[in-house]
PDB file of C-alpha atoms in Angstrom:
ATOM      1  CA  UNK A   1     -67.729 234.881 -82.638  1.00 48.00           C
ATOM      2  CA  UNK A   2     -67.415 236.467 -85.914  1.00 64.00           C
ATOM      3  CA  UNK A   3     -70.417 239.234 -87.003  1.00 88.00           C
ATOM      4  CA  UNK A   4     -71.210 237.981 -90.189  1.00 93.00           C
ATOM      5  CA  UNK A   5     -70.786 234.911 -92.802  1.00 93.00           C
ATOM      6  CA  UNK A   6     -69.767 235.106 -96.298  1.00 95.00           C
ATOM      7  CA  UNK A   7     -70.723 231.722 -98.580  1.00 95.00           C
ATOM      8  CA  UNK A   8     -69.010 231.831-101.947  1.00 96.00           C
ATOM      9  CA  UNK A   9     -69.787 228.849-104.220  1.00 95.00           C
ATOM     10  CA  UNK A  10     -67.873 227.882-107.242  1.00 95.00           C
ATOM     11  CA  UNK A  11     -67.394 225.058-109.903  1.00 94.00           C
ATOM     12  CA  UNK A  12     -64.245 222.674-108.557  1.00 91.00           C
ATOM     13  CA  UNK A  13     -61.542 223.441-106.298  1.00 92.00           C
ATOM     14  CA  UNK A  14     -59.002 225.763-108.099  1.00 93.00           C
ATOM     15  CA  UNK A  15     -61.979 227.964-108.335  1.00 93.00           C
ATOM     16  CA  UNK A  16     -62.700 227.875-104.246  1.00 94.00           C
ATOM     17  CA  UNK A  17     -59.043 228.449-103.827  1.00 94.00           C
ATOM     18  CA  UNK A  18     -59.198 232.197-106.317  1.00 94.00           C
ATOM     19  CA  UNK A  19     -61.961 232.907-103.946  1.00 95.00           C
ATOM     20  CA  UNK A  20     -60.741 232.243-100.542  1.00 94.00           C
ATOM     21  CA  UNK A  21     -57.321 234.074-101.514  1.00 94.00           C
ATOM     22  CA  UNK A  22     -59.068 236.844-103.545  1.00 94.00           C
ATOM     23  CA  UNK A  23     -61.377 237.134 -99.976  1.00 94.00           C
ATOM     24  CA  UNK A  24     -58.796 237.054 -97.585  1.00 94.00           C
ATOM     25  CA  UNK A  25     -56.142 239.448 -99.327  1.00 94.00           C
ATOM     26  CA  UNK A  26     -59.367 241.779-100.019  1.00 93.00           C
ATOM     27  CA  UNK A  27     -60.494 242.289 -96.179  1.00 93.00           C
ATOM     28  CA  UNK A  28     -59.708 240.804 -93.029  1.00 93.00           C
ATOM     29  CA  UNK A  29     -61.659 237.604 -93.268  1.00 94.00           C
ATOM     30  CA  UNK A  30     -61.156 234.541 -91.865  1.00 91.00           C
ATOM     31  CA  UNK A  31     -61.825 230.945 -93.729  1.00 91.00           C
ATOM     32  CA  UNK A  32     -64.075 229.040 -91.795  1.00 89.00           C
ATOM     33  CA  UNK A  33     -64.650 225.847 -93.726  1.00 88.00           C
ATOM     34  CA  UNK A  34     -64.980 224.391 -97.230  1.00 90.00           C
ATOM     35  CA  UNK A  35     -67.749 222.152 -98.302  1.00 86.00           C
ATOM     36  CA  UNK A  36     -67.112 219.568-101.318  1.00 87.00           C
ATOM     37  CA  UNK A  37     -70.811 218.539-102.883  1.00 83.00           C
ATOM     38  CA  UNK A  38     -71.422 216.125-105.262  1.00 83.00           C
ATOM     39  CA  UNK A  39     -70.703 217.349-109.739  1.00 87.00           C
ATOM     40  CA  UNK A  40     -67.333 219.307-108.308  1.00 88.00           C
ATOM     41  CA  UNK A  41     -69.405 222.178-106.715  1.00 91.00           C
ATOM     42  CA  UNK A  42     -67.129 223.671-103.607  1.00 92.00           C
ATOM     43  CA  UNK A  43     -68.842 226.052-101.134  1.00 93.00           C
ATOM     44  CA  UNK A  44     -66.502 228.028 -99.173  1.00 93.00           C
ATOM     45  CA  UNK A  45     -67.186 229.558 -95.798  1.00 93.00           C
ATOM     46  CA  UNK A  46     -65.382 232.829 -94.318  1.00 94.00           C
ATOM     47  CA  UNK A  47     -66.058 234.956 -91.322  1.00 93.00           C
ATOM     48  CA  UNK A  48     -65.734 238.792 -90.451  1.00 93.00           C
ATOM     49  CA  UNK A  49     -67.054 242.061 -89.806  1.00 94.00           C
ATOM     50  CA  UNK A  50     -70.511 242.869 -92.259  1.00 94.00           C
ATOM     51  CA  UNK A  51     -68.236 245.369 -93.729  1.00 94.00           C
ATOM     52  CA  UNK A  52     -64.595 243.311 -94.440  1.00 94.00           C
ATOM     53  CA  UNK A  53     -67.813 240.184 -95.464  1.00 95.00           C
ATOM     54  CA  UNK A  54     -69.140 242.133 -97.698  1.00 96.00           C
ATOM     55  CA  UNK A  55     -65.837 243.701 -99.632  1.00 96.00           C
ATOM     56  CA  UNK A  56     -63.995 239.994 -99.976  1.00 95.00           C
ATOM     57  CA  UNK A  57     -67.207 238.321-101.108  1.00 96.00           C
ATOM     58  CA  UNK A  58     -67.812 240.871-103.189  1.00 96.00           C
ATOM     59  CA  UNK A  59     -64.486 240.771-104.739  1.00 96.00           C
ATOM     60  CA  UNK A  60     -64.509 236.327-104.829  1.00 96.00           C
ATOM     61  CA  UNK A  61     -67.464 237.154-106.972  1.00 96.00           C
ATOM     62  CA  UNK A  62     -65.999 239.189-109.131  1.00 96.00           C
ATOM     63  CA  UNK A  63     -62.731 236.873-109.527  1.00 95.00           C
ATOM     64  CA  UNK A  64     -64.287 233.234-109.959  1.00 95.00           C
ATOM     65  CA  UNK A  65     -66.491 235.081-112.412  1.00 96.00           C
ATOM     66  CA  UNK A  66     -63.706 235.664-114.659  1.00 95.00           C
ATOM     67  CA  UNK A  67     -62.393 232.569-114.465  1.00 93.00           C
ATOM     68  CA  UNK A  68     -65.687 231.077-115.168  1.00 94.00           C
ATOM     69  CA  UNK A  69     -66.356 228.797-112.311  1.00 94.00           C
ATOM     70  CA  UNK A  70     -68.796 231.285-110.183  1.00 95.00           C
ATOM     71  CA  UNK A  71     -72.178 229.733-109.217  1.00 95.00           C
ATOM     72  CA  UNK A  72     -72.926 231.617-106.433  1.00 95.00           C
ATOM     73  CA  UNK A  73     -72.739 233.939-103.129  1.00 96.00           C
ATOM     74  CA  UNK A  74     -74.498 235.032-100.115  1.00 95.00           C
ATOM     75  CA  UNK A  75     -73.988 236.985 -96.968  1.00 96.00           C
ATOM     76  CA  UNK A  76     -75.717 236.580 -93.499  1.00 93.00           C
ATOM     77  CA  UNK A  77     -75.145 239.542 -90.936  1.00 93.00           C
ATOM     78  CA  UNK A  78     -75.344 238.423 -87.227  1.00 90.00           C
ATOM     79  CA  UNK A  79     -76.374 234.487 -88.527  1.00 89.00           C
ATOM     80  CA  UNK A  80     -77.866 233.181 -85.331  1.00 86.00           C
ATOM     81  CA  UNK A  81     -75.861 230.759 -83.568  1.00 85.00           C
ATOM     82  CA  UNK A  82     -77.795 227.678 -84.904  1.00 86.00           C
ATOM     83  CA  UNK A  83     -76.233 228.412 -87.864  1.00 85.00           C
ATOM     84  CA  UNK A  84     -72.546 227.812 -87.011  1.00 81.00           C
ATOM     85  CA  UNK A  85     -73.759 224.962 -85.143  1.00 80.00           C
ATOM     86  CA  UNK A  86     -75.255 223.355 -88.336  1.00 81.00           C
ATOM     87  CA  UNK A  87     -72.236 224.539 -90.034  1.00 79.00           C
ATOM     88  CA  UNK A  88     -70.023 222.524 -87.514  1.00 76.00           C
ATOM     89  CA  UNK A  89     -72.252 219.358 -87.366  1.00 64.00           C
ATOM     90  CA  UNK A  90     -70.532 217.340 -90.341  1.00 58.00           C
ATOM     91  CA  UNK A  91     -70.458 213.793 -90.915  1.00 48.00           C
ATOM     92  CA  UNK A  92     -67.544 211.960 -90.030  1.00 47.00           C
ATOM     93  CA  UNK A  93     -65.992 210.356 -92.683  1.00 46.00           C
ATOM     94  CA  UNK A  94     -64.097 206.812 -92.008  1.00 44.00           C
ATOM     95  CA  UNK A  95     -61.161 206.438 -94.101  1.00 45.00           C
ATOM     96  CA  UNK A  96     -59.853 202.651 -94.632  1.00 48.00           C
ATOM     97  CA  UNK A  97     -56.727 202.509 -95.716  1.00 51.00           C
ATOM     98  CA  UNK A  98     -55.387 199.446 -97.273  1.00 48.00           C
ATOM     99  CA  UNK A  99     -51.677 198.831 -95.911  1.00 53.00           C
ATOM    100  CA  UNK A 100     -49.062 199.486 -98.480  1.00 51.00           C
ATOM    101  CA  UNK A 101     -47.725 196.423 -98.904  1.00 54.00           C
ATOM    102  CA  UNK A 102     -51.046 195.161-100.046  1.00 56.00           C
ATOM    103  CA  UNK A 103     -51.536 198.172-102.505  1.00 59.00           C
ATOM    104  CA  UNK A 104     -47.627 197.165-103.995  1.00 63.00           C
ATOM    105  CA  UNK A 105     -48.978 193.132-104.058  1.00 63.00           C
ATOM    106  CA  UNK A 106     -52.262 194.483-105.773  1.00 68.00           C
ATOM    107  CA  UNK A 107     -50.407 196.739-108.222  1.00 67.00           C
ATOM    108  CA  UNK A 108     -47.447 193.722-109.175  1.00 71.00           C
ATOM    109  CA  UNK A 109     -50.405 191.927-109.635  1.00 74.00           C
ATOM    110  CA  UNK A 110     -52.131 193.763-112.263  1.00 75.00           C
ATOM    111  CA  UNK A 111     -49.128 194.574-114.122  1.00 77.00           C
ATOM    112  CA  UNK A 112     -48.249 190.984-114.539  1.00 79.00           C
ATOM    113  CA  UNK A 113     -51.804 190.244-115.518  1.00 78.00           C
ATOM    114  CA  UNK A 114     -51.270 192.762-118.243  1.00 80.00           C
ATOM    115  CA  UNK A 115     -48.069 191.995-119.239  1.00 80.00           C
ATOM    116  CA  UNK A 116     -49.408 188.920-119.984  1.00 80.00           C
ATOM    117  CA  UNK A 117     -51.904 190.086-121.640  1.00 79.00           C
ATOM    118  CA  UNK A 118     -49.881 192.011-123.997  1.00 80.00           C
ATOM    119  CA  UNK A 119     -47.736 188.697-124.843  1.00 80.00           C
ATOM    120  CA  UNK A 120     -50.654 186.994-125.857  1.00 79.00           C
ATOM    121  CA  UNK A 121     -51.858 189.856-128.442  1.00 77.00           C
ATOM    122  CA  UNK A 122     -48.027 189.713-129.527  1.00 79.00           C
ATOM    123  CA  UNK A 123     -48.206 185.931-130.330  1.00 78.00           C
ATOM    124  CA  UNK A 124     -51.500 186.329-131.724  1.00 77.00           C
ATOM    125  CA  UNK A 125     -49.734 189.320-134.452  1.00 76.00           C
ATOM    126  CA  UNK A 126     -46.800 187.325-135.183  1.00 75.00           C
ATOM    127  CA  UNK A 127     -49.285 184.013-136.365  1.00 74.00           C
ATOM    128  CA  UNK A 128     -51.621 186.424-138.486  1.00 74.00           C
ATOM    129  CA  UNK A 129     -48.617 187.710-140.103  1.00 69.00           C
ATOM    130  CA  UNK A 130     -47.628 184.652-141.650  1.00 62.00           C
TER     131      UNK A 130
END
């Protein structure tokens, strides 16, 4: 187990992304996890020594900053082990995929339906024209 956690929070993904590679090309961190919360806020989690922790956050900070998406940052030396546990402890999504053929039937659909559509407002231009 890792000595310390960095948090670095920013404003959408791109931002998370600067952060994590600013971070990891700064010290010799490791990403532990990203977090996507509701309004495009992305928390991103990485792991080290307090001192390598401290450098990349530091660093993340200063990058997302400039780009303009920086909302936040935090580091926790020696966070107790309750603390990765909550960290692992995520809800498990279920994905339900529709099958593709139904997604090609649903999309021929809706392009006839508009294609009809459009026919109608055609017809309805040509008789107002004369």
């Amino acid at each position: 187990m890792k000595n310390a956690l960095g948090l670095i929070e920013t404003k959408g993904l791109v931002g998370a992304i600067e952060a994590v590679d600013v971070a990891c090309k700064t010290a010799d961190v490791e990403v532990l996890n990203k977090h996507l919360v509701k309004g495009g806020i992305v928390t991103v989690e990485i792991v080290g020594d307090i001192g390598a922790i401290k450098v990349a956050v530091e660093a993340a900070a200063a990058a997302t900053k400039k780009l303009g998406v920086y909302i936040g940052s935090h580091v926790i030396a020696r966070p107790d082990e309750e603390v990765y546990n909550m960290l692992k402890a995520k809800k498990k999504e279920v994905i339900v995929e529709k099958p593709v053929v139904s997604m090609e039937v649903e999309a021929i659909e809706t392009i006839e339906a508009i294609e009809k559509e459009l026919k109608l407002e055609i017809k309805k231009n040509k008789k107002n024209k004369k």
